[in-house]
Coordinates of C-alpha atoms in Angstrom, one line a residue:
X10 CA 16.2 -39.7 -17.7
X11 CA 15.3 -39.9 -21.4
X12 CA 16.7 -36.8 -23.2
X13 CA 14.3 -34.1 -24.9
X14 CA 14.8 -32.7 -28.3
X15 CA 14.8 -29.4 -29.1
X16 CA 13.8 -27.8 -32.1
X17 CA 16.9 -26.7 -33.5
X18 CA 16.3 -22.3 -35.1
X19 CA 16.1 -22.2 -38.9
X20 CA 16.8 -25.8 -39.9
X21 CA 13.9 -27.9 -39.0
X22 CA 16.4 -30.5 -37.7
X23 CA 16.7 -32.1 -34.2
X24 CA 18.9 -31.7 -31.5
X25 CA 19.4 -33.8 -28.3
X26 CA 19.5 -32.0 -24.7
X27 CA 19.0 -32.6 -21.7
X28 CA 15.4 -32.0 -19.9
X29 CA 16.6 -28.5 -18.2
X30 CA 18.8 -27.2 -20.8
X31 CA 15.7 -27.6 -23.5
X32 CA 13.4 -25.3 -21.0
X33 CA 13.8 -21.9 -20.6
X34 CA 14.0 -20.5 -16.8
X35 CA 10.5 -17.9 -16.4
X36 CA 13.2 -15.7 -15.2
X37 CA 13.8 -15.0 -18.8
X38 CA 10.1 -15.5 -19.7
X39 CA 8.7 -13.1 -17.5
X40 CA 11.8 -10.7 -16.2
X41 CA 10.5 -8.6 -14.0
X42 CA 10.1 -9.8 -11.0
X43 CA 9.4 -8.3 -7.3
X44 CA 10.5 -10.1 -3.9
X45 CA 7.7 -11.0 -1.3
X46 CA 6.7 -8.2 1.0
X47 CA 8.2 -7.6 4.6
X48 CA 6.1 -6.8 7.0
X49 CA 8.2 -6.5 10.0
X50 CA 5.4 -7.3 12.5
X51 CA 2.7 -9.9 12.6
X52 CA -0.3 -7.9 13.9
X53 CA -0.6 -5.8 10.8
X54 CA -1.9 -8.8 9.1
X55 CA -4.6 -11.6 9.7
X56 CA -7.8 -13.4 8.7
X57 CA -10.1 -11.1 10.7
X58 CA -10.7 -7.4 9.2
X59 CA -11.9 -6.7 12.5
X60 CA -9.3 -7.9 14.6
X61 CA -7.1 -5.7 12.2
X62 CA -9.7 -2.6 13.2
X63 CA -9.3 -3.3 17.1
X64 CA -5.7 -3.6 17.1
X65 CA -5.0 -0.5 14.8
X66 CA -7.4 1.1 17.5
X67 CA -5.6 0.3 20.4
X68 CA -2.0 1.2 19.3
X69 CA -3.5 4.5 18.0
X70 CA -4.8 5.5 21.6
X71 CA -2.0 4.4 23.8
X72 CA 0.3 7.1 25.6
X73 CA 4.1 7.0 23.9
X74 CA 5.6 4.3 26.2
X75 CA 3.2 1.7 25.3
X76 CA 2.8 2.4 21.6
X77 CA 6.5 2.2 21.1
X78 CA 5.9 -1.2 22.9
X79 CA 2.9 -2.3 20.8
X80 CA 4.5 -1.0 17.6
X81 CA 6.8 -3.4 17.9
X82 CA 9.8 -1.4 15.9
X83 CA 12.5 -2.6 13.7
X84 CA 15.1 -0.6 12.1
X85 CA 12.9 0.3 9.0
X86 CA 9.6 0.7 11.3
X87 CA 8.8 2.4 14.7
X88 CA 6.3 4.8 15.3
X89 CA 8.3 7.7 14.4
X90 CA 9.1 6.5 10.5
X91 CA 7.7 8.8 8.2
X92 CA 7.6 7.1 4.9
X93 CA 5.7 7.9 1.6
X94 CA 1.9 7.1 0.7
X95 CA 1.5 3.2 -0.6
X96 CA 0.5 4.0 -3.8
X97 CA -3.8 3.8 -4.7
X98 CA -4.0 3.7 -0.6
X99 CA -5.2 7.4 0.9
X100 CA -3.4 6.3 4.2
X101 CA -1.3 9.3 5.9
X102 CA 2.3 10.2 5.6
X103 CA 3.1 11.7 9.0
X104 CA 4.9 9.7 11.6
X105 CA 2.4 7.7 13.1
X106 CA 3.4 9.0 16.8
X107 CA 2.2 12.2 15.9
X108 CA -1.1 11.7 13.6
X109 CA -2.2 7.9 13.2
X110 CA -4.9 9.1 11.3
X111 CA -7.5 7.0 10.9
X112 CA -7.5 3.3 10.7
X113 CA -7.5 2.4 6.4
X114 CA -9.4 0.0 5.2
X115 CA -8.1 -3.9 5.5
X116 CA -7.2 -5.4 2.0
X117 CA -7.8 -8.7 0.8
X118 CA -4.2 -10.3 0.2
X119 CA -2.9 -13.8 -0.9
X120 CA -0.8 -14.8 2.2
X121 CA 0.8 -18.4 0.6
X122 CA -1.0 -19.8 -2.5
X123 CA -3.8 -20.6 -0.7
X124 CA -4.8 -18.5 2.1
X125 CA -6.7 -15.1 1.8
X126 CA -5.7 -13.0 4.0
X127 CA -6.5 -9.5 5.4
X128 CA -3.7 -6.5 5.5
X129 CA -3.6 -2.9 6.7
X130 CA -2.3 -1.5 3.8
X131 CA -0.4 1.8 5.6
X132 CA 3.1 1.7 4.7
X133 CA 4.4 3.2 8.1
X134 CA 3.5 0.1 9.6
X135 CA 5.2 -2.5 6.7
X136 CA 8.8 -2.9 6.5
X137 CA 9.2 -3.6 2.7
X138 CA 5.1 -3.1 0.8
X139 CA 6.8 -3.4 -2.1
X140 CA 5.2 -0.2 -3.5
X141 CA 6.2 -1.3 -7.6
X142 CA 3.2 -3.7 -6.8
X143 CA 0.9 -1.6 -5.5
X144 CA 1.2 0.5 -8.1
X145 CA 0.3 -2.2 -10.8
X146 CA -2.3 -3.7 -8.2
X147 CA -5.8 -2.9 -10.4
X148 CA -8.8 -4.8 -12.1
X149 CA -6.4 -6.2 -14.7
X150 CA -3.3 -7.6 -13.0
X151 CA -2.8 -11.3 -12.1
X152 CA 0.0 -11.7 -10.2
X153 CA 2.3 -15.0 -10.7
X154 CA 4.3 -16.6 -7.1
X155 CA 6.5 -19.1 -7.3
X156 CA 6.7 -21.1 -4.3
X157 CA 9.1 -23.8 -3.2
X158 CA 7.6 -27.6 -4.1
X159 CA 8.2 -30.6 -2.8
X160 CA 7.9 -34.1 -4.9
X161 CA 4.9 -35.1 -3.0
X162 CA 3.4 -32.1 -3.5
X163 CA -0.2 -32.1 -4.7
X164 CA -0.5 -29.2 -6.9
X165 CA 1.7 -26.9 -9.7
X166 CA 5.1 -25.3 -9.1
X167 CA 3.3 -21.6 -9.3
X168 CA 0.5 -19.9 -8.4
X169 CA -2.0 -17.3 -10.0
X170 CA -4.0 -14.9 -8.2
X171 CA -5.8 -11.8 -8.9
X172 CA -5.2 -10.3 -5.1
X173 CA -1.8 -8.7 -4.5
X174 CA 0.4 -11.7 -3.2
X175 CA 3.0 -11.6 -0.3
X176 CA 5.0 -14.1 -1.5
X177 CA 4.9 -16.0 1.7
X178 CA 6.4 -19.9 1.4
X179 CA 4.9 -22.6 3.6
X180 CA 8.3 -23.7 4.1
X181 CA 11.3 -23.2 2.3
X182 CA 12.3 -19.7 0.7
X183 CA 10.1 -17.1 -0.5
X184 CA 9.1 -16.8 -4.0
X185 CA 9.8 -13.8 -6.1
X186 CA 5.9 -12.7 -7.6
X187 CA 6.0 -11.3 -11.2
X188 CA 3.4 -9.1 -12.1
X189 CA 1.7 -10.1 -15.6
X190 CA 1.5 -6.6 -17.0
X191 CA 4.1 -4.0 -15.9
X192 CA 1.7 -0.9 -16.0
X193 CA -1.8 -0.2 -14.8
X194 CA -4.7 -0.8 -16.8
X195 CA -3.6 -4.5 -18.3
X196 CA -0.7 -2.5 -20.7
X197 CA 2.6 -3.7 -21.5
X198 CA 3.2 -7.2 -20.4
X199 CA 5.4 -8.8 -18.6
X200 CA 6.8 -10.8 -20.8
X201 CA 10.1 -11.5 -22.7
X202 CA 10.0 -9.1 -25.9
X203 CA 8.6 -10.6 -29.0
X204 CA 7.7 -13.6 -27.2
X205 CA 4.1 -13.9 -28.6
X206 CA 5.1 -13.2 -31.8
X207 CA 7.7 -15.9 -32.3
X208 CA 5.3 -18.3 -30.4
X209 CA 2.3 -17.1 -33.2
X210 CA 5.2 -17.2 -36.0
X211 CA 5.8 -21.2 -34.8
X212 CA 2.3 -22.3 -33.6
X213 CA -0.4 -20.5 -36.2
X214 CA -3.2 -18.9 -34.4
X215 CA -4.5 -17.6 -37.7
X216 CA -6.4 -14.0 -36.8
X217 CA -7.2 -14.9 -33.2
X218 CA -6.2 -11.6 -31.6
X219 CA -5.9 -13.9 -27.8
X220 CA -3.8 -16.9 -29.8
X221 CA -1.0 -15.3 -27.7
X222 CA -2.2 -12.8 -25.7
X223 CA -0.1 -12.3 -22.3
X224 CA -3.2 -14.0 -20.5
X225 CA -2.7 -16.6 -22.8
X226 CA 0.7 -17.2 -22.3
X227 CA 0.7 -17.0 -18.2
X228 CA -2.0 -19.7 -18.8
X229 CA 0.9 -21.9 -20.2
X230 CA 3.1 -21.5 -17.9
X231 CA 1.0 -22.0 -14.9
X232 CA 0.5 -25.9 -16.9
X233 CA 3.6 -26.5 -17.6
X234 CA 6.5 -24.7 -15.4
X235 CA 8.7 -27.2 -13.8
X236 CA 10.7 -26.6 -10.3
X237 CA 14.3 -26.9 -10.8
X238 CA 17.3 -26.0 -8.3
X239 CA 17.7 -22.7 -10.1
X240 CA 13.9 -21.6 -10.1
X241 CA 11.0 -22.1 -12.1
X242 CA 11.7 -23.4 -15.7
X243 CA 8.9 -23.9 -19.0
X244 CA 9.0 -25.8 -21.4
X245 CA 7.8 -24.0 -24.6
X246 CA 6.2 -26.9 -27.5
X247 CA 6.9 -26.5 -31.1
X248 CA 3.4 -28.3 -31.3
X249 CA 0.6 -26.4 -31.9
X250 CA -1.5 -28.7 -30.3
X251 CA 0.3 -29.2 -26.9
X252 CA -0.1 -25.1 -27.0
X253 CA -3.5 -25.8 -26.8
X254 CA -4.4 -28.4 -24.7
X255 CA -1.7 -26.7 -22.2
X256 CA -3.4 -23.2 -22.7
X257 CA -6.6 -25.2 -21.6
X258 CA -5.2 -26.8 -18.5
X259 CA -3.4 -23.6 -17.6
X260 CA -6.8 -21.4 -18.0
X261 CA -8.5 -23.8 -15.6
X262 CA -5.8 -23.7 -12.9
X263 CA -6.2 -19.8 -13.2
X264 CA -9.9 -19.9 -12.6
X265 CA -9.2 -22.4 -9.5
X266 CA -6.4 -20.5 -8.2
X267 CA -8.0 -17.0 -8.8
X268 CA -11.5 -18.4 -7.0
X269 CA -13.2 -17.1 -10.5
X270 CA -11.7 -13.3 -10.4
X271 CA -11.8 -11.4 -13.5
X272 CA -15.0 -13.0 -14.5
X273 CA -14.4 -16.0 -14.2
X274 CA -17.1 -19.4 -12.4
X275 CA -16.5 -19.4 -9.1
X276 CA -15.2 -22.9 -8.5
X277 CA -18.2 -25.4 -7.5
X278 CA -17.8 -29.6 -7.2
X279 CA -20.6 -31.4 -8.7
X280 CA -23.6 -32.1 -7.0
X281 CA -23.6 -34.4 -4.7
X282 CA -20.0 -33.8 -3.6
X283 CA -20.0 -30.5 -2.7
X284 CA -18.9 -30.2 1.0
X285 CA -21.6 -28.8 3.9
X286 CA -21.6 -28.2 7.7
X287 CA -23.1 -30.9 9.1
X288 CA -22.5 -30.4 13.1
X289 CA -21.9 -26.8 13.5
X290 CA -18.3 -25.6 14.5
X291 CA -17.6 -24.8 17.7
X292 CA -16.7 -21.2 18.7
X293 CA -12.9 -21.8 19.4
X294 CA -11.8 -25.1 17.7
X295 CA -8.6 -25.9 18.5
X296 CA -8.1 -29.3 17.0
X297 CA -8.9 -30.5 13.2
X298 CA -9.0 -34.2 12.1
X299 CA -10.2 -36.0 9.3
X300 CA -12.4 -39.2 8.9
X301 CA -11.7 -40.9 6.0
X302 CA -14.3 -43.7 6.3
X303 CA -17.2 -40.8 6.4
X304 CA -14.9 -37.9 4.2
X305 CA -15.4 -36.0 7.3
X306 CA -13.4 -33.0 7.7
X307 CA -13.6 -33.1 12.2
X308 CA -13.4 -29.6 12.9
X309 CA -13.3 -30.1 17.1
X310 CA -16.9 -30.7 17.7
X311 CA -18.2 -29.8 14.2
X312 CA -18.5 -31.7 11.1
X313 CA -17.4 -30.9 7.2
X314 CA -18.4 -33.9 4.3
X315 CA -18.0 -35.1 1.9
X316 CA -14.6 -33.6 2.2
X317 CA -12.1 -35.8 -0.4
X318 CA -9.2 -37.3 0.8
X319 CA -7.3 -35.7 -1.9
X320 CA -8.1 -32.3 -0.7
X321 CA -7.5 -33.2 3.3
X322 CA -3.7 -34.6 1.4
X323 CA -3.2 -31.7 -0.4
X324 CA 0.4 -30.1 0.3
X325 CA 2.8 -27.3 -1.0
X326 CA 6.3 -27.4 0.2
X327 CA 5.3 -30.5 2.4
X328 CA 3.2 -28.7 4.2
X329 CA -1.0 -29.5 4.1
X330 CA -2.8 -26.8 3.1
X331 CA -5.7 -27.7 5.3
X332 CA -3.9 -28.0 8.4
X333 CA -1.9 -24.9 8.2
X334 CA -4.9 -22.9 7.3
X335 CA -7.1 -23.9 10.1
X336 CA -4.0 -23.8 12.5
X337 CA -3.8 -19.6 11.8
X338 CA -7.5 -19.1 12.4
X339 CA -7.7 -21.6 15.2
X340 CA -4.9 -19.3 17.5
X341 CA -6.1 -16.1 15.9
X342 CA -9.7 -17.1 17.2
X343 CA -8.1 -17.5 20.7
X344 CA -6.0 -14.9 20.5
X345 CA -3.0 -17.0 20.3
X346 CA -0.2 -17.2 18.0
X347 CA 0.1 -20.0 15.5
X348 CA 1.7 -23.1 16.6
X349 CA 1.2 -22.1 20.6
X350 CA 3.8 -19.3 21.0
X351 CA 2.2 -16.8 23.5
X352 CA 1.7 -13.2 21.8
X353 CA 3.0 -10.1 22.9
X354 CA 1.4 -6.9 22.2
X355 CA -1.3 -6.3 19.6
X356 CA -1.6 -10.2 18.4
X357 CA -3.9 -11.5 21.1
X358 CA -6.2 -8.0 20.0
X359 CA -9.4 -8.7 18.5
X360 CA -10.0 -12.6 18.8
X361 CA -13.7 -13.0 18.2
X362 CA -14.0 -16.6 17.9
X363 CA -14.5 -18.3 14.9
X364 CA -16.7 -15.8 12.6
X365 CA -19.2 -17.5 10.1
X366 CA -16.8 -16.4 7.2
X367 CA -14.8 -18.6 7.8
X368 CA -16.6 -21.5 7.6
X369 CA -17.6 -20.1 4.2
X370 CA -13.8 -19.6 3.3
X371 CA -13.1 -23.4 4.3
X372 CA -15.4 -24.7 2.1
X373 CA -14.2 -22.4 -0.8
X374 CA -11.0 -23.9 -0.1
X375 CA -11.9 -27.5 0.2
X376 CA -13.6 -27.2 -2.9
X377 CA -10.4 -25.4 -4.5
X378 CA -7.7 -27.6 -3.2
X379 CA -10.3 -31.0 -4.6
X380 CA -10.6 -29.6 -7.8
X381 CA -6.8 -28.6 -8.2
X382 CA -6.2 -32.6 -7.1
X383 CA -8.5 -33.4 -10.5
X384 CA -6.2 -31.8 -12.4
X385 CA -3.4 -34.1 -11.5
X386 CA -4.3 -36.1 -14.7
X387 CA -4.6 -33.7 -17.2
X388 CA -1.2 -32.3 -15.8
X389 CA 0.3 -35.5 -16.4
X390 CA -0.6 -36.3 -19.7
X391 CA 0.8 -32.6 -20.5
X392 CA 4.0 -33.6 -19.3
X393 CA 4.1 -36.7 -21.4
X394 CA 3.4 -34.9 -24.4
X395 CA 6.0 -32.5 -24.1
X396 CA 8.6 -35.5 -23.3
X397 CA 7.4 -37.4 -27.0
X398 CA 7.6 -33.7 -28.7
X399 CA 9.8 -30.9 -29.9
X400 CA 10.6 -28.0 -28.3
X401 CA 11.3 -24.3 -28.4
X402 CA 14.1 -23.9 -26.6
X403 CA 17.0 -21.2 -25.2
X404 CA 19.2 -21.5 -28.5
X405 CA 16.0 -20.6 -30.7
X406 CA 14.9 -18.4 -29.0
X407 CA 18.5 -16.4 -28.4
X408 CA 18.4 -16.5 -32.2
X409 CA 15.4 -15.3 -32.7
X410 CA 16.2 -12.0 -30.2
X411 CA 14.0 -12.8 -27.9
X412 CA 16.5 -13.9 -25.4
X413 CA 18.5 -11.7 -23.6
X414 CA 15.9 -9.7 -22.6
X415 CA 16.8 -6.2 -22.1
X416 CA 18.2 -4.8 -18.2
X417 CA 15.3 -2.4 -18.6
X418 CA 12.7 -5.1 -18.9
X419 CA 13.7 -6.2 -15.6
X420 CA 13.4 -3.2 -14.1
X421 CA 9.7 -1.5 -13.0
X422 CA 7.9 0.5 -15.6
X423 CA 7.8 4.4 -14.9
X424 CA 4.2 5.7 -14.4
X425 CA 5.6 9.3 -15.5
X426 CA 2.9 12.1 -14.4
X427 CA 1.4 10.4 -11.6
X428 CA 1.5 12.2 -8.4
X429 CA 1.8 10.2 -5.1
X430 CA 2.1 11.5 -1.6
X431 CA 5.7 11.5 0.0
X432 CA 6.9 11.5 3.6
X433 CA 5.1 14.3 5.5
X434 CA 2.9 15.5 2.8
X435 CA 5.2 15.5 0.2
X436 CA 4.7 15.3 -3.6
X437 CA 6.8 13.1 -6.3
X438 CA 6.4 12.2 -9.5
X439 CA 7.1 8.9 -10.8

């Protein structure tokens, strides 16, 4: 492999290095970092609010015996935890045995980096919320995953999304999710200190107060960060014009990813290859095929087209998107568990058939996962750009101070003076 040169701090001169020795692991980039939530039990999420509703029902109305059965406890869970408020949730704080309280309202979550999902967000019933992200969880945030890639995989190394993320994996391990901004209301970024200035110091950007904003600069890494056996790694261009076609490229993936959140166009294919029903879907599909003479998406009995063959191919962690996606809502719309395995307890609760939502959500994501695949290209030529350029790499950027970042920055900001309830009522601060 051809080696990469590396702007060398303060001389001007050249360096030679290898590929992953010129990047700079996001670790370092953006240090704080949160690992994927634990939920302990399956029922307590799902794609059907209502199935959530039914089951929350159910366990809240059964006599002792069976709701320690349905609870289904673990050593951090059972329905005599009493654990504090997740934070922005008005869910109670007793033990759930004694005062369920009434069922909260399902949230929409990121389950993968493609599948919205639906979660009751009360923290006796989740083994590790991961309440840091809750409490950064507003109209601001994005939320960066990594998740684990394999070389035929069709689309980037991370993924952007305005919901909060469990960090679940396809296959392989879970990815740690790093919040862009470490506080509520979009302040203090998480990024490494005085990254965007050294970045504005070697790239211009003139006056432009979003040159290198932190929204800005997670646009840039969602282009260009690389997999590597050690996690995620960026290259960073001494080229002010790779900054900007990469910022470009990144800001598109974000609007894809996000489905448009935070203002942005909903993603829509042009006309004449934007996907429709064209046989309705049966009420309980159980199998899903695709048609590539007619770019049929065969969804048992019912028709999707034109559905690209680049978005029924689409995979993360060799795993296609498509497939997994319909297999969940196929067994939940049954009242089965995923891949056959027979439920016990609340997980057959609530199955419905298959609601007209998601139809609507399948060809959200057929249009998503298409319009990702057409930024294969772009993607490419970003990569070659970086390999015929300089970079900013580690040693610079060590000698600049922005590297090592500080233990604190790793660490979850403090929200000092807001109150949150604790176990049984209980006040903190934090």
């Amino acid at each position: 492999m051809a080696a990469r040169r590396t702007a060398a701090a303060g001389s001007g001169g050249d360096t030679e290095s290898s590929p992953l020795d010129a990047f700079v692991p996001l670790d370092e980039l953006m240090p704080w970092s949160v690992r994927p939530l634990r939920t302990g039990r399956a029922w307590v999420s799902g794609p059907d609010p209502v199935a959530l509703r039914a089951r929350w029902e159910r366990l809240a109305a059964a006599d002792a015996a069976e709701q320690e059965r349905l609870f289904a406890p673990t050593r951090s869970r059972t329905p005599h935890t009493s654990v504090a408020a997740l934070p922005g949730q008005s869910t109670g704080t007793a033990r759930f045995a004694r005062t369920p309280g009434p069922c909260p309202d399902p949230v929409r979550i990121l389950h993968g980096p493609y599948d919205e999902q639906w979660l009751l967000p009360d923290h006796r019933l989740i083994d590790a919320a991961r309440p840091e992200l809750w409490r950064v969880a507003d109209e601001h945030q994005l939320f960066a995953v990594e998740h684990s890639c394999a070389p035929e995989d069709s689309g980037p190394a991370l993924s952007v999304t305005a919901l909060l993320p469990d960090g679940h994996s396809p296959a392989g391990r879970p990815g740690r999710i790093r919040p862009l901004y470490r506080r509520p209301g979009g302040t203090e970024p998480n990024l490494a200190p005085g990254l965007p200035e050294l970045l504005r110091g070697r790239l211009g950007g003139g006056t432009d107060p979003d040159a290198f904003a932190p929204e800005t600069v997670l646009a840039w890494i969602l282009a260009a960060a690389r997999p590597a056996a050690t996690g995620l790694r960026v290259p960073l261009p001494a080229d002010a014009e790779v900054w900007s076609s990469g910022v470009a490229l990144g800001r598109e993936l974000l609007r894809l990813q996000s489905r448009g959140a935070r203002g942005g166009e909903r993603p829509r294919l042009p006309g004449g290859r934007r996907p429709y029903v064209r046989a309705a879907l049966p009420a309980r599909p159980t199998e899903l095929s695709y048609d590539a003479g007619d770019e049929a998406l065969v969804v048992g009995d019912g028709r999707i087209s034109p559905v690209p063959a680049a978005a029924w191919e689409f995979t993360v962690g060799g795993v296609r998107v498509l497939e997994l996606w319909f297999g969940r809502r196929a067994a939940a719309a049954a009242g089965r568990m995923p891949e056959d395995a027979v439920p016990d307890g609340l997980d057959a609760v609530g199955a419905r058939g298959w609601p007209r939502e998601w139809t609507s959500e399948l060809l959200e994501l057929i249009t998503v996962l298409a319009l990702l695949d057409g930024t294969a290209g772009p993607r490419e030529e970003l990569r070659a750009a970086l390999a015929a350029g300089l970079l900013i790499g580690p040693a610079e950027l060590r000698a600049a101070g922005v590297l090592p970042v500080p233990s604190s920055a790793r660490r979850p900001a403090s929200v000092l003076g807001h109150q949150e309830e604790g176990p049984e009522g209980q006040f903190a601060l934090l």
